[in-house]
Coordinates of C-alpha atoms and ligand atoms in Angstrom, one line a residue:
X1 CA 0.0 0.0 0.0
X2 CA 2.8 2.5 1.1
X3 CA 5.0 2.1 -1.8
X4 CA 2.3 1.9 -4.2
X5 CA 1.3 5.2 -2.8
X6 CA 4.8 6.3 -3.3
X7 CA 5.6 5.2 -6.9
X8 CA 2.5 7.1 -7.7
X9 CA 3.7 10.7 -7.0
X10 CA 6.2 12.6 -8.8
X11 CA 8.8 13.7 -5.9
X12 CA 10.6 17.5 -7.3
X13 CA 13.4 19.4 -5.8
X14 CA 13.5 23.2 -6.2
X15 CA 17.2 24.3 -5.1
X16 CA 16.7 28.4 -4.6
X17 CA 13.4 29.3 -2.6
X18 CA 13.6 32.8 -4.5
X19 CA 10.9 34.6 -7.1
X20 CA 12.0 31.7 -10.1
X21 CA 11.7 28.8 -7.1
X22 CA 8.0 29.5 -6.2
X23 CA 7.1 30.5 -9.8
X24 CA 8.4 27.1 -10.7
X25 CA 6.3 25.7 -7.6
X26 CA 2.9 27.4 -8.2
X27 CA 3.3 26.1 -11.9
X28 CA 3.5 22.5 -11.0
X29 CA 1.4 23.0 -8.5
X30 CA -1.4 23.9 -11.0
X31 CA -0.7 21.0 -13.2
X32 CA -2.7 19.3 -10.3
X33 CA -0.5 15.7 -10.8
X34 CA 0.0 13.6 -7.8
X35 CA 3.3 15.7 -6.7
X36 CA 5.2 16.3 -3.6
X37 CA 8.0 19.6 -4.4
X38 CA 10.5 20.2 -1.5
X39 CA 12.1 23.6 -2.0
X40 CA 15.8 24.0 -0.7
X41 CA 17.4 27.1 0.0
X42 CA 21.2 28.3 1.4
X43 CA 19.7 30.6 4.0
X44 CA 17.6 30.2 6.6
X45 CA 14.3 32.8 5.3
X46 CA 12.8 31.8 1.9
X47 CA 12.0 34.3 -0.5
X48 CA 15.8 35.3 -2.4
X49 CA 16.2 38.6 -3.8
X50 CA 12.4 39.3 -2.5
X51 CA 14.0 39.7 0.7
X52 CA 17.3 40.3 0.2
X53 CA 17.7 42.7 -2.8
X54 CA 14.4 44.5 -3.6
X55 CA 14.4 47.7 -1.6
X56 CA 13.6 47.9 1.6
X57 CA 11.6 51.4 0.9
X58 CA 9.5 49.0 -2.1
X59 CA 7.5 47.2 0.4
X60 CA 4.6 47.0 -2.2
X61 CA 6.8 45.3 -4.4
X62 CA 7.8 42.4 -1.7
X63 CA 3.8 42.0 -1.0
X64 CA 4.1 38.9 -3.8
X65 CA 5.9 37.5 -0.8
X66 CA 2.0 37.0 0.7
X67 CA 1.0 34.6 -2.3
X68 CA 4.4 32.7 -2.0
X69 CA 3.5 31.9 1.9
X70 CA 0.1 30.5 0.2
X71 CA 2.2 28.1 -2.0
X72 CA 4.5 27.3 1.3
X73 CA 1.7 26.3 3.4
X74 CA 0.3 23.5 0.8
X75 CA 0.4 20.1 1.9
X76 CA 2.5 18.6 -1.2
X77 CA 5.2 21.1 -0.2
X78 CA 8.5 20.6 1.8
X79 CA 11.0 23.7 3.1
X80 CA 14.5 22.9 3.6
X81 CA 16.2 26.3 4.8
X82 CA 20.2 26.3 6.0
X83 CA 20.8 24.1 3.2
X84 CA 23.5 24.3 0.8
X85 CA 23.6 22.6 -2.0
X86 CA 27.9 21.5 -2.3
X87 CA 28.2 21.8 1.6
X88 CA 25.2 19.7 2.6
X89 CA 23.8 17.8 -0.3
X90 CA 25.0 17.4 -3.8
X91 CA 23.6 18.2 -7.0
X92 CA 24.1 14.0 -8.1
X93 CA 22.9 13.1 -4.4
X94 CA 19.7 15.2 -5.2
X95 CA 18.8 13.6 -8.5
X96 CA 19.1 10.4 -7.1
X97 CA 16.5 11.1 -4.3
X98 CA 13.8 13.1 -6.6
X99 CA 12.6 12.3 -9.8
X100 CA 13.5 15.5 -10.9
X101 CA 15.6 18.8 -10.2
X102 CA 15.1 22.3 -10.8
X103 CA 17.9 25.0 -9.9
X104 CA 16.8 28.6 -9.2
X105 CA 19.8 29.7 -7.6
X106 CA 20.3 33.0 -9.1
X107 CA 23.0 35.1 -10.0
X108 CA 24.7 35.8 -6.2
X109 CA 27.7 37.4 -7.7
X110 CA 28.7 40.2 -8.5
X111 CA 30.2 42.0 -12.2
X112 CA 33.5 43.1 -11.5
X113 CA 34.5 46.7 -12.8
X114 CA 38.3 45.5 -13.9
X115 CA 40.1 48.4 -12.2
X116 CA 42.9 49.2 -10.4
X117 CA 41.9 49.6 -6.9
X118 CA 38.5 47.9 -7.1
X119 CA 39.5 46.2 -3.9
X120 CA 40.4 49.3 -1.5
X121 CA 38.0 49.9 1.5
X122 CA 34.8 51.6 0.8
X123 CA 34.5 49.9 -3.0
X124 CA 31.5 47.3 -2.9
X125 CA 29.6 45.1 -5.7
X126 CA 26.0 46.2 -5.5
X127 CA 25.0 42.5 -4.4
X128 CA 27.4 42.7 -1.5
X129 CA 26.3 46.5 -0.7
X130 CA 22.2 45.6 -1.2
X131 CA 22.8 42.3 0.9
X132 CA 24.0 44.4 3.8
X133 CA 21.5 46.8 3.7
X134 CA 18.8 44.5 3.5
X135 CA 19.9 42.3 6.0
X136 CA 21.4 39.0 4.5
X137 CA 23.6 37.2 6.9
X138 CA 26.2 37.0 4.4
X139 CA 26.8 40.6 4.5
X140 CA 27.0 41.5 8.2
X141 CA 30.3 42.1 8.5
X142 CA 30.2 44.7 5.4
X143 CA 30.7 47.4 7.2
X144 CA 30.7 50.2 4.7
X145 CA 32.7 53.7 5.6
X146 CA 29.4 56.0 6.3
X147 CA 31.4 59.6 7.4
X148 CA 29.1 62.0 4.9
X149 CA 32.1 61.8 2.2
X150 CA 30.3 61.7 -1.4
X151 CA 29.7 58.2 -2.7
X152 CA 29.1 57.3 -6.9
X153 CA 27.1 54.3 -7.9
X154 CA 28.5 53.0 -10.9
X155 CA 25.6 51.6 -13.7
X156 CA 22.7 53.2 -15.1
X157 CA 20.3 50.4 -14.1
X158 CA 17.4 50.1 -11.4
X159 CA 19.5 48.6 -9.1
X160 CA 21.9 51.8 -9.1
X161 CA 18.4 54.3 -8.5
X162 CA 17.8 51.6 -5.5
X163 CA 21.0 52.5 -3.8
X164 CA 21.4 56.1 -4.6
X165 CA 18.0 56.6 -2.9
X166 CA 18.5 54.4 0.1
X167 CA 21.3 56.3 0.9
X168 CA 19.9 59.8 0.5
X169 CA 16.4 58.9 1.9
X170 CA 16.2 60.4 5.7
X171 CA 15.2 57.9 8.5
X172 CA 11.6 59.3 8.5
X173 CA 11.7 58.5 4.5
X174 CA 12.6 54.7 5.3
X175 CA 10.8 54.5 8.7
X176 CA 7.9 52.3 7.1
X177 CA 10.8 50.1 5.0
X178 CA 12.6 47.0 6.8
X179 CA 15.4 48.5 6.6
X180 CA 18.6 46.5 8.4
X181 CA 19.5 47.8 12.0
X182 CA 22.9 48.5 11.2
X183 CA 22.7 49.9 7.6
X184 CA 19.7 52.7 9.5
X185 CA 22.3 53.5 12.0
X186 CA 25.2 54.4 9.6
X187 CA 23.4 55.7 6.7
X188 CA 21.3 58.3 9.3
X189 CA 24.8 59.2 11.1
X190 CA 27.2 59.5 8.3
X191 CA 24.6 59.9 4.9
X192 CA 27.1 61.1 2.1
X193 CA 27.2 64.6 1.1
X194 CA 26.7 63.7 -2.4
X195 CA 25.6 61.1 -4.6
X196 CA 26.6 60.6 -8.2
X197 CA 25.3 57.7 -10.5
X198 CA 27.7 57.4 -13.5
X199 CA 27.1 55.9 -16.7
X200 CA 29.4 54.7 -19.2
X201 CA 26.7 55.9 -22.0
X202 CA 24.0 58.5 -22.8
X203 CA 20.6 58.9 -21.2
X204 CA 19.3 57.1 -24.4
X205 CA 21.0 53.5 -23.4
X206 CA 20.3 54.2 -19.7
X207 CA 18.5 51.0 -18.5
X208 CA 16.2 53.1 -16.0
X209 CA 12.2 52.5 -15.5
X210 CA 10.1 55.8 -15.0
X211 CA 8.3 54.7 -11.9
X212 CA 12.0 54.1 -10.2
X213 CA 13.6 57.5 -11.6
X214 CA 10.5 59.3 -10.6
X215 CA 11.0 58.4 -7.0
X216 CA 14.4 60.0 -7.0
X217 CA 12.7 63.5 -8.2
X218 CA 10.6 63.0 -4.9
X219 CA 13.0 62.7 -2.3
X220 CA 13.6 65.2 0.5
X221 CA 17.4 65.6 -0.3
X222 CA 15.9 67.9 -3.4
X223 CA 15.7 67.5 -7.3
X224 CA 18.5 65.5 -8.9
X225 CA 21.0 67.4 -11.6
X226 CA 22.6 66.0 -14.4
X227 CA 25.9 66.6 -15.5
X228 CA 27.3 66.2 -19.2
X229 CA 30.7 66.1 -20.2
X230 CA 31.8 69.2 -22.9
X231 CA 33.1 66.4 -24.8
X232 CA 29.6 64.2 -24.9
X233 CA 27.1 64.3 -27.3
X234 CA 23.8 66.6 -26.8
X235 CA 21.3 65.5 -24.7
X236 CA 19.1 63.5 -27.0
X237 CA 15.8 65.0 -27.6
X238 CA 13.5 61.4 -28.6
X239 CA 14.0 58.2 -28.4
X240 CA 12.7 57.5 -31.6
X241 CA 16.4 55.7 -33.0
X242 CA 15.0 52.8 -31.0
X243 CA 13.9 49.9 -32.5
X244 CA 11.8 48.2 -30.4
X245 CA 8.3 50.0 -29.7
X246 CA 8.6 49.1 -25.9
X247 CA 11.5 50.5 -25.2
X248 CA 11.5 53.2 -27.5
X249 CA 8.5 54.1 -25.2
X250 CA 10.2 53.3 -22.0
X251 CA 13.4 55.7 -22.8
X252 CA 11.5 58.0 -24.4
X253 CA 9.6 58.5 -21.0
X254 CA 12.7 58.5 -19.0
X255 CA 14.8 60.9 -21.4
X256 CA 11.9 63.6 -20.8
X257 CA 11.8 63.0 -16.9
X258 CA 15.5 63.2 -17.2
X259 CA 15.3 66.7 -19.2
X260 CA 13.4 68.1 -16.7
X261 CA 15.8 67.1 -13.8
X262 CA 18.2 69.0 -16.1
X263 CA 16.0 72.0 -17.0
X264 CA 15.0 72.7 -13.0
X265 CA 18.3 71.4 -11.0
X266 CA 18.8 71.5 -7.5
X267 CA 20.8 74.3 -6.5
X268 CA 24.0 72.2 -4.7
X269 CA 22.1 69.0 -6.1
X270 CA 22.7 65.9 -3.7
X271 CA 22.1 63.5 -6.4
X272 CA 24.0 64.0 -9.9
X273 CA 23.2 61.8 -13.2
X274 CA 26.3 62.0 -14.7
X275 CA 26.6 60.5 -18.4
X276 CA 29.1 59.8 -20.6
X277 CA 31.8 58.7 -18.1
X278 CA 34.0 55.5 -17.4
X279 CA 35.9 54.7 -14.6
X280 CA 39.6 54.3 -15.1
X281 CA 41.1 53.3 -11.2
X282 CA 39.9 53.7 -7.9
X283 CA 41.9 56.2 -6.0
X284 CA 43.9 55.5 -2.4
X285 CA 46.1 54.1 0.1
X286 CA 43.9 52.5 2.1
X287 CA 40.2 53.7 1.5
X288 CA 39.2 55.1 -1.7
X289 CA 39.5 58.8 -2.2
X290 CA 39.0 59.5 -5.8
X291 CA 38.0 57.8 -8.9
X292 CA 39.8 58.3 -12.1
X293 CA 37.6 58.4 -15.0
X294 CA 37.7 59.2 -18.7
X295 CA 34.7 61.0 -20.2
X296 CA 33.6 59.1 -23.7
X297 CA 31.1 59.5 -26.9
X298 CA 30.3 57.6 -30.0
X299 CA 32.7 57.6 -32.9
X300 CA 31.3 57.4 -36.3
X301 CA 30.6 53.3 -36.4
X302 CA 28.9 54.1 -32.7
X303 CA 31.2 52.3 -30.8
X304 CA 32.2 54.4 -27.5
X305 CA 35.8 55.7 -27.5
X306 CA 37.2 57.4 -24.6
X307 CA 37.7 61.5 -24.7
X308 CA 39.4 64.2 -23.0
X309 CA 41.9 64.3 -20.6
X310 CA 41.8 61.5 -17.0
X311 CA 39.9 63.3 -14.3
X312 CA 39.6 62.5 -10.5
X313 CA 35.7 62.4 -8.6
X314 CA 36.3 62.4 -5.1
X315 CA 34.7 60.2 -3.4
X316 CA 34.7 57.5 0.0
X317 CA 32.7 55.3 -0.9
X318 CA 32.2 53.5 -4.6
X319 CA 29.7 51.1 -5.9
X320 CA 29.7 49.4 -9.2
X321 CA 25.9 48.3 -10.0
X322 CA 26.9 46.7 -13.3
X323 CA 25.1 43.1 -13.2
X324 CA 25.8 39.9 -11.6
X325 CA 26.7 36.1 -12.5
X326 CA 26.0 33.1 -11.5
X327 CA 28.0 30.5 -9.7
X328 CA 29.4 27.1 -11.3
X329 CA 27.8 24.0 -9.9
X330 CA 29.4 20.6 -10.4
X331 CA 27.1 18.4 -12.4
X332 CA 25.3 21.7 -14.1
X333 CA 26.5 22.8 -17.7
X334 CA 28.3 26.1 -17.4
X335 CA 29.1 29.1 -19.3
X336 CA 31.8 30.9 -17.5
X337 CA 31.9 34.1 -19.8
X338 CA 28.4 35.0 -19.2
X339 CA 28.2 33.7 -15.8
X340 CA 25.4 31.4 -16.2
X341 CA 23.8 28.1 -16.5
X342 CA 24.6 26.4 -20.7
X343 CA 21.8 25.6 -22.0
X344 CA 19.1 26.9 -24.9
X345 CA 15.9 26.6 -22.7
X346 CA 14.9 25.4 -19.2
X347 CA 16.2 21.6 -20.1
X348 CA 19.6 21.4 -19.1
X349 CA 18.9 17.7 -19.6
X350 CA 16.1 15.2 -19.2
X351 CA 15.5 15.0 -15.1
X352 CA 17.4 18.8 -14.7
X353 CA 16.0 22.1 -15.2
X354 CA 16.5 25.6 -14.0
X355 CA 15.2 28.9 -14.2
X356 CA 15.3 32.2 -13.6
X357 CA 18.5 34.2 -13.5
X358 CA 21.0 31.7 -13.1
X359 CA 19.6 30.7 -16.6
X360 CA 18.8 33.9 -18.5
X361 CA 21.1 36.5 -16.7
X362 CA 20.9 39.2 -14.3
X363 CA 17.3 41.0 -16.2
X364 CA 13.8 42.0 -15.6
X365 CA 11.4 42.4 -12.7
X366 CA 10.4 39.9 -10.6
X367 CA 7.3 38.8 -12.2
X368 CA 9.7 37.6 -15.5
X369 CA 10.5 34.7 -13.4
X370 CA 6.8 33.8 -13.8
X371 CA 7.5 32.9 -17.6
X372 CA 10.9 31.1 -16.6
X373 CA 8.7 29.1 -14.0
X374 CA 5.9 28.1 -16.6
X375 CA 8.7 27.2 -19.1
X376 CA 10.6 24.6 -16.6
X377 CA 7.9 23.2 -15.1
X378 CA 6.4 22.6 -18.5
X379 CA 9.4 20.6 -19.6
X380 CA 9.8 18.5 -16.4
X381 CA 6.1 17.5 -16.8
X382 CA 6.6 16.8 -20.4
X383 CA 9.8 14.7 -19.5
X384 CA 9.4 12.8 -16.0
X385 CA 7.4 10.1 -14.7
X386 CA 7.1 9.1 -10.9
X387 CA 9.5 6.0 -10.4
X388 CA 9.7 5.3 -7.0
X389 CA 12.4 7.5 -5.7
X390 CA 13.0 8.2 -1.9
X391 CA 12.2 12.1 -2.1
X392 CA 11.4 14.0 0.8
X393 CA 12.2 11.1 3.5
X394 CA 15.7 10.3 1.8
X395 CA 16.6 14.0 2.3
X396 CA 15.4 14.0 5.7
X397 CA 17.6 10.7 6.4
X398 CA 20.9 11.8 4.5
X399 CA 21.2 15.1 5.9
X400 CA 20.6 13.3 9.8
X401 CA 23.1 11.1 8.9
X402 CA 25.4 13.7 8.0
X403 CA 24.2 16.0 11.4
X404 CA 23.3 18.8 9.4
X405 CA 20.0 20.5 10.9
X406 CA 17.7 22.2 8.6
X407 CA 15.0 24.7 9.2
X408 CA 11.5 23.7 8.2
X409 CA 8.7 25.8 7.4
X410 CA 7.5 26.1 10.9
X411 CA 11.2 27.3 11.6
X412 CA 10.6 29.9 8.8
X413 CA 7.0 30.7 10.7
X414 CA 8.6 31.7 14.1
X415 CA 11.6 33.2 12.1
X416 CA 9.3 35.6 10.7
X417 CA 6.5 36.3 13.5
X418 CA 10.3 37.2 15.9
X419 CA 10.8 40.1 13.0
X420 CA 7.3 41.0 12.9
X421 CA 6.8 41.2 16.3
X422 CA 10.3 43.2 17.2
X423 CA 9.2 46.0 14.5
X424 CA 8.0 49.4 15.3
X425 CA 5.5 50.6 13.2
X426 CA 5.2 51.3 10.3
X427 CA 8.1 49.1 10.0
X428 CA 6.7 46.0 8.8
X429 CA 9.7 43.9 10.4
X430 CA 13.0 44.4 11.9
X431 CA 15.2 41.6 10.6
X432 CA 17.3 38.9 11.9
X433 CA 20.7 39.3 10.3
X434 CA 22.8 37.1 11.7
X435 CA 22.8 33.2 11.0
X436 CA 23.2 32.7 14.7
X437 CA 19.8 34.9 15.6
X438 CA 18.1 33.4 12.7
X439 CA 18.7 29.7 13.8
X440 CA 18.2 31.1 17.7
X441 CA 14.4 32.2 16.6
X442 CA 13.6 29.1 14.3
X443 CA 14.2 26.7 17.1
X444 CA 13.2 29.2 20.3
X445 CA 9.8 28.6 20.1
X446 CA 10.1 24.9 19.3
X447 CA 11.4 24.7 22.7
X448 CA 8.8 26.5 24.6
Ligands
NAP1 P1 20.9 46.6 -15.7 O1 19.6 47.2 -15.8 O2 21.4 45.6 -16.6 O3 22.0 47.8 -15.6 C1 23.4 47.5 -15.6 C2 24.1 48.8 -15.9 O4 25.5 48.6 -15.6 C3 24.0 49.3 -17.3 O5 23.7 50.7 -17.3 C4 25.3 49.0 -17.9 O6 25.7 49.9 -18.9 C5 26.2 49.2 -16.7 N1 27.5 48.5 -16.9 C6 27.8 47.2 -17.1 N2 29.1 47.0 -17.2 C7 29.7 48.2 -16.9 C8 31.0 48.7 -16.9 N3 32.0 47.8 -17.1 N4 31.3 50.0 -16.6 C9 30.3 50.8 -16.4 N5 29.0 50.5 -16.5 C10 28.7 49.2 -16.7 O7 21.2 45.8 -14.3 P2 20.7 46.2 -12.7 O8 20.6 47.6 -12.5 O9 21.7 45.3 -12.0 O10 19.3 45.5 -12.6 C11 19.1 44.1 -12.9 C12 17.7 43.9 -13.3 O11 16.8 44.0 -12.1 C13 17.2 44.9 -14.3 O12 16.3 44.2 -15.2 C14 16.4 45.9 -13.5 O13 15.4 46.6 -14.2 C15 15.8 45.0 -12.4 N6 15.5 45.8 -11.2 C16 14.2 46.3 -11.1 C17 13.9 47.1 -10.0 C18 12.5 47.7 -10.0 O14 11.7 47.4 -10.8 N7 12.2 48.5 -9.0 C19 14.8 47.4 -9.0 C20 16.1 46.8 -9.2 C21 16.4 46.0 -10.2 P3 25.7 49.6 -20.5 O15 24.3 49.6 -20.8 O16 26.6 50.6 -21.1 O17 26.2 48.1 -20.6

């Protein structure tokens, strides 16, 4: 009777419990098979860059964090927090347990600049700067210089108008955002005199949305300026040299918004937009100081050639928002230039899937993953067939046998009511941060 019932259900693991993991989940989930899906995460709190890299100010955009709870609480499914896939399970261990395997580990690393000095004190990688500000227990010990010196933010994407804002907001700005304890502390006591986001190219290719760059025309620090190099082409009037109708619309909405942070600057302008500008070397003997840049423009074939004599931005403290990559698993195909899973779609082979970043690269708001979830669980459902395999219960009994604990969704449940409960409104949480507390407050009330 027992192993009839259990050759009868397909048995899934989801490694990553991120935006791509429960996309993944509620799409199998709807196929409404016979199915038991056990989703395995590295840290302790599910949820990936919902928790640990959207904003803490963009609480409405973390609310998709309510249906993912939903999908958590169903019967067919199985957390498996503080587990790490290559420290406590492997990837060929996994595929023997389940019937099938989908990675949705991300892209956790950051794009490196290539410059001299990248590596002084006070030069971060937005992942490692966003993880620290948001709490994730693998950036506690960041511990960012925070004096009031200026800072530049390196990339013209979202994730650069994220930090530039969270570190000119005023604590009664972020007061209803979760915030880490340590980042509110610094930022409020030392917030930098100046913020400059530098892009390599024009306001054209900037990768901006307008709901994002509108926010930073809003903020008590004052309106934004831009800044131009002599040497740079004119501030583009349309967008209309774009191809594609979407984002010819998209840019076209940001180049006006950006026009009219140029037309009505802020006098002494905390925040500067400054185009047209590559970074050469970071600066100093210990902490950075300055960063050496080159201004650029567009030769005749449009490729962007360097202009003008090296200048020096002062600044303490540098961050490079310029993408991420992926990490190399053994027993996944790998494309180390791009930093990502090898493969052509979610079928990396028959039994192995992934999605999400780690397969299509560092893009898009979180509800792409929604596509990238249909697509992989469409191909495991097309490929696999329940055949008896251990699932849930052989997970259970390998990682006993090697003494690793693990923290189930209950775990997760007091986890999270501990935040909710030590916040002061309108805070929605004040967050655990350390791997110690978190483990502390998944077992505390287990022992009560
Ligand atoms: P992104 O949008 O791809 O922007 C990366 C930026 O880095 C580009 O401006 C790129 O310039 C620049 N860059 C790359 N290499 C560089 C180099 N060597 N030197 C100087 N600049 C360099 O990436 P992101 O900002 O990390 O965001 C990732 C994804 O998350 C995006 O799709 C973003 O929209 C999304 N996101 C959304 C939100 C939101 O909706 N609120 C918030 C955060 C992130 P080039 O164009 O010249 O290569």
């Amino acid at each position: 009777m027992f192993s009839r019932f259990r050759t009868s259900k397909l048995r899934v693991a989801i490694v990553g419990a991120g935006p791509a993991g429960f996309y993944t989940l509620e799409a199998l989930l709807r196929a409404e098979v016979p199915i038991e899906v056990d989703l395995i995460d590295r840290l302790p709190t599910p949820f990936g860059l919902i928790r640990g890299g959207v904003a803490p100010d963009h609480q409405h955009t973390k609310a998709v964090d309510r249906a993912f709870e939903l999908l958590l609480s169903r019967p067919e499914v199985g957390y498996w927090g503080d587990v790490e896939l290559g420290r406590d399970v492997h990837l060929a261990e996994l595929r023997g347990l389940y019937d099938a395997v989908v990675l949705t580990i991300g892209a956790p690393r950051d794009r490196r600049l290539g410059i001299e000095g990248e590596d002084l004190e006070g030069v971060y990688g937005s992942g490692a700067f966003v993880g620290w500000y948001n709490g994730h227990p693998d950036w506690l010990e960041l511990d960012p210089p925070l004096d009031g010196a200026p800072a530049i933010v390196v990339g013209n994407g979202n994730v650069a108008l994220d930090i530039a804002r969270v570190l000119l907001k005023t604590p009664d700005e972020m007061a209803a955002s979760d915030l880490s304890d340590p980042a509110a502390e610094r930022i409020a006591a030392g917030p930098p005199c100046q913020v400059t986001i530098l892009g390599r190219r024009g306001p054209l290719q900037a990768r901006f949305t307008l709901a994002e760059l509108r926010e930073l025309g809003q903020l008590a620090a004052g309106p934004p300026s831009i800044l131009m190099p002599a040497e740079a082409p004119a501030f583009p009037d349309d967008a209309e040299e774009l191809a594609d109708a979407r984002e010819r619309r998209r840019a076209g909405r940001v180049l006006r918004l950006l026009k009219t942070f140029q037309e009505t600057p802020g006098e002494e302008a905390r925040l500067r937009f400054r185009f047209f500008t590559r970074p050469l070397e970071a600066l100093g003997e210990k902490r950075i100081e300055a960063l050496r840049c080159r201004s650029t423009a567009f030769d005749a074939e449009g490729r962007l050639v360097d202009v003008g004599a090296p200048f020096d931005l002062p600044c303490g403290l540098l961050i490079t928002a310029i993408g991420y990559r992926s990490e190399a698993l053994e027993g996944a195909p790998f494309d180390a230039a791009q930093g990502r899973l090898l493969a052509q779609g979610p079928r990396l082979e028959p039994g192995l899937y992934a999605a999400g970043w780690c397969l299509r690269g560092p893009s898009g708001v979180i509800g792409s993953n929604k596509h990238d979830g249909d697509a992989a669980a469409a191909a495991l459902l097309a490929d696999v067939r329940p055949a008896a395999k251990p699932g849930r219960l052989g997970l259970r009994g390998l990682l006993r046998g090697r003494r690793r604990d693990w923290i189930d969704r209950e775990g997760w449940r007091r986890i999270d009511a501990a935040e909710q409960a030590a916040a002061s409104a309108p805070a929605p949480r004040r967050k655990l941060i350390s791997y110690a507390d978190l483990r502390q407050a998944a077992q505390e009330a287990e022992q009560e």
